[in-house]
């Protein structure tokens, strides 16, 4: 019988070795093709009716374009608008449009499409961010290449949100099946998709602008961080769009096949306080907790020391950034004193977090540091997004939570008393209004006031700013270091 | 025999119906509102209410259930809240991936278990036979995902012979398809092979002790010859039963292995759909899985009667 077993083993080996022949690369055979790995897959292609970061990440600036975009320095620059002017009263915007832009269904891009797209946000979009467009009073078609937008009141936030998915331009003849067939003016079109696996983007031959260097980009969706790393290590992909667990970074840094690009994001990892409810409606308690947490130590433990300590809801890429990370230096004695003063020497708090790696590891540090000042913390991981959204976010049934706030300029959420922070401050609300209506300088001044006030009130504890860590094969260049827009911008990527 | 098959068919249908109700009720009590998840943070209560109406989840549970099961009976699984796609075609697509995986895993398992189990049984008093059954004991203890992780480390990350994951449909590129299937099939199959080896070994051992084999041996046949000519069919009966049971385990193993190897099968669809509270999709997937398991049991039962004529009368 022995020979038979040998034969079986030999056959298996033969299969394995036969398979290995002539294959060191899988996707990367063609130099014009780039494969990028992401962790979150778009549920569908319709960001007008489906929330989440994954759809704009894949489509914005790549398949859909807006009038303006955010460049690598977080500055608003022209895209489908060649230029624009703002009226004296800051309510009227005149956009001069590119004449040669076309949608991928062949329709030319005109001021009619601007009107159609911007007004459509009010009528057809169902995602919550659409409310930023409420301030649009009307859109006038002055000429085919001239669109005028009139706002009900001045709003800096409105122009900024035009750089997001809210500003995406849609074809009047291309919105029948947005979930499956996106039609935009961008340098790429969606060529195919395999749900649970990948989306393939192909260069748009009729693109008005500079053609991107890669003719095909494969967006590979790999939820498990280890599997994502393995795909890069085994040539399955060329780029990891964002590392979600820090342990693997040194491995790539020490391997000369790869380049590690590190920058910042808009993503503040925040220890949320329930400001509306005892005991955290007492500013002394909130301050005590802020003094009790050693954020440097937390960052080292939870994210391998990568990331930035900011001490506010403002990332360094916003014009009104100020380093407030020293507002509450680590001081357990002071924390204890404040708790005693508040009459809460023995406090028990519920820390209800999403069951995500960064939150779980941060929560453990927070719990142990708060234990040192006599605060008992019970960590309750909740299924994310469904259960966390319902219980913490909607029902506000929590004392503390830890979550990444990923949206750009989301400091404005502190102006909404009904938001889950439960934070209600007239000065903050007034300054936010002032900032939105004012000139660029007035905006900067007022926003600084907001951030300082939030810090004084210890409205939350900003643990750290999530780093943007891209890992790529050496041959790929042109990444945007700081993740400032909603898009993973493919247009600047090029082979070395 | 016809009566028996019909009775089994009845059990199958009843099982599916009960399962559909259980799944439906389970999804209904699961915390988390599909509309809220779809709309995300900042959604106003009005918007959530509107979306709940659009999904039809504001209606009474009984209406929702009857509507759903009525559609399913006509082959319409509805449209996903999240992907906005018809669920039926998506299910077929994903099922294809899972079936390839389970099939290939089973093939690997059989390729290992039949020779190894037979060998271990025939030589159960010898060192090599004992060693082989010992090895299978170790194999049983290794979960499929761990086997997968180890295989990926060796063959994908270190040697770079095979992809660490991903799926290429066979029609698109048969070579790439096979390369992608090797590691997942091995990680499922090695563990299952170890499990099956033990069953094959004991079944063969059992057969070896039967009178007719002793007769065959006394006629001058060597142990393997006697076994092949007279014993294997008899040994196959318990093995087929176990095979049927193991198929269900394999299906569960496939769910995990799909995650490790990023295969767009039914398992990964199920996990994604649960996370996004895509109720209709979850109901559809679970129903398909239940039908699959019940079907396997049904086929095993029928096969059992075919293999062993003694069971036909009962």
CSV table of C-alpha atoms in Angstrom, one decimal, chain A residues 18 29 75 88 122 163 169 236 242 269 281 310 326 333 356 359 368 411 470:
chain,number,residue,atom,x,y,z
A,18,UNK,CA,2.5,23.4,-11.0
A,29,UNK,CA,1.2,41.7,-13.8
A,75,UNK,CA,-7.2,74.0,0.5
A,88,UNK,CA,-19.9,91.2,-1.0
A,122,UNK,CA,-32.6,68.7,-1.1
A,163,UNK,CA,-15.6,69.5,-1.7
A,169,UNK,CA,-22.0,66.5,-10.1
A,236,UNK,CA,-1.9,40.3,-4.1
A,242,UNK,CA,-4.9,52.8,5.5
A,269,UNK,CA,-10.5,59.4,18.7
A,281,UNK,CA,-23.0,67.3,33.7
A,310,UNK,CA,-4.4,67.5,19.8
A,326,UNK,CA,-1.6,70.5,27.3
A,333,UNK,CA,-3.7,64.2,42.4
A,356,UNK,CA,-13.6,48.0,17.2
A,359,UNK,CA,-11.8,51.6,20.9
A,368,UNK,CA,-7.2,51.4,34.4
A,411,UNK,CA,-16.5,70.3,15.7
A,470,UNK,CA,-0.4,54.1,3.9
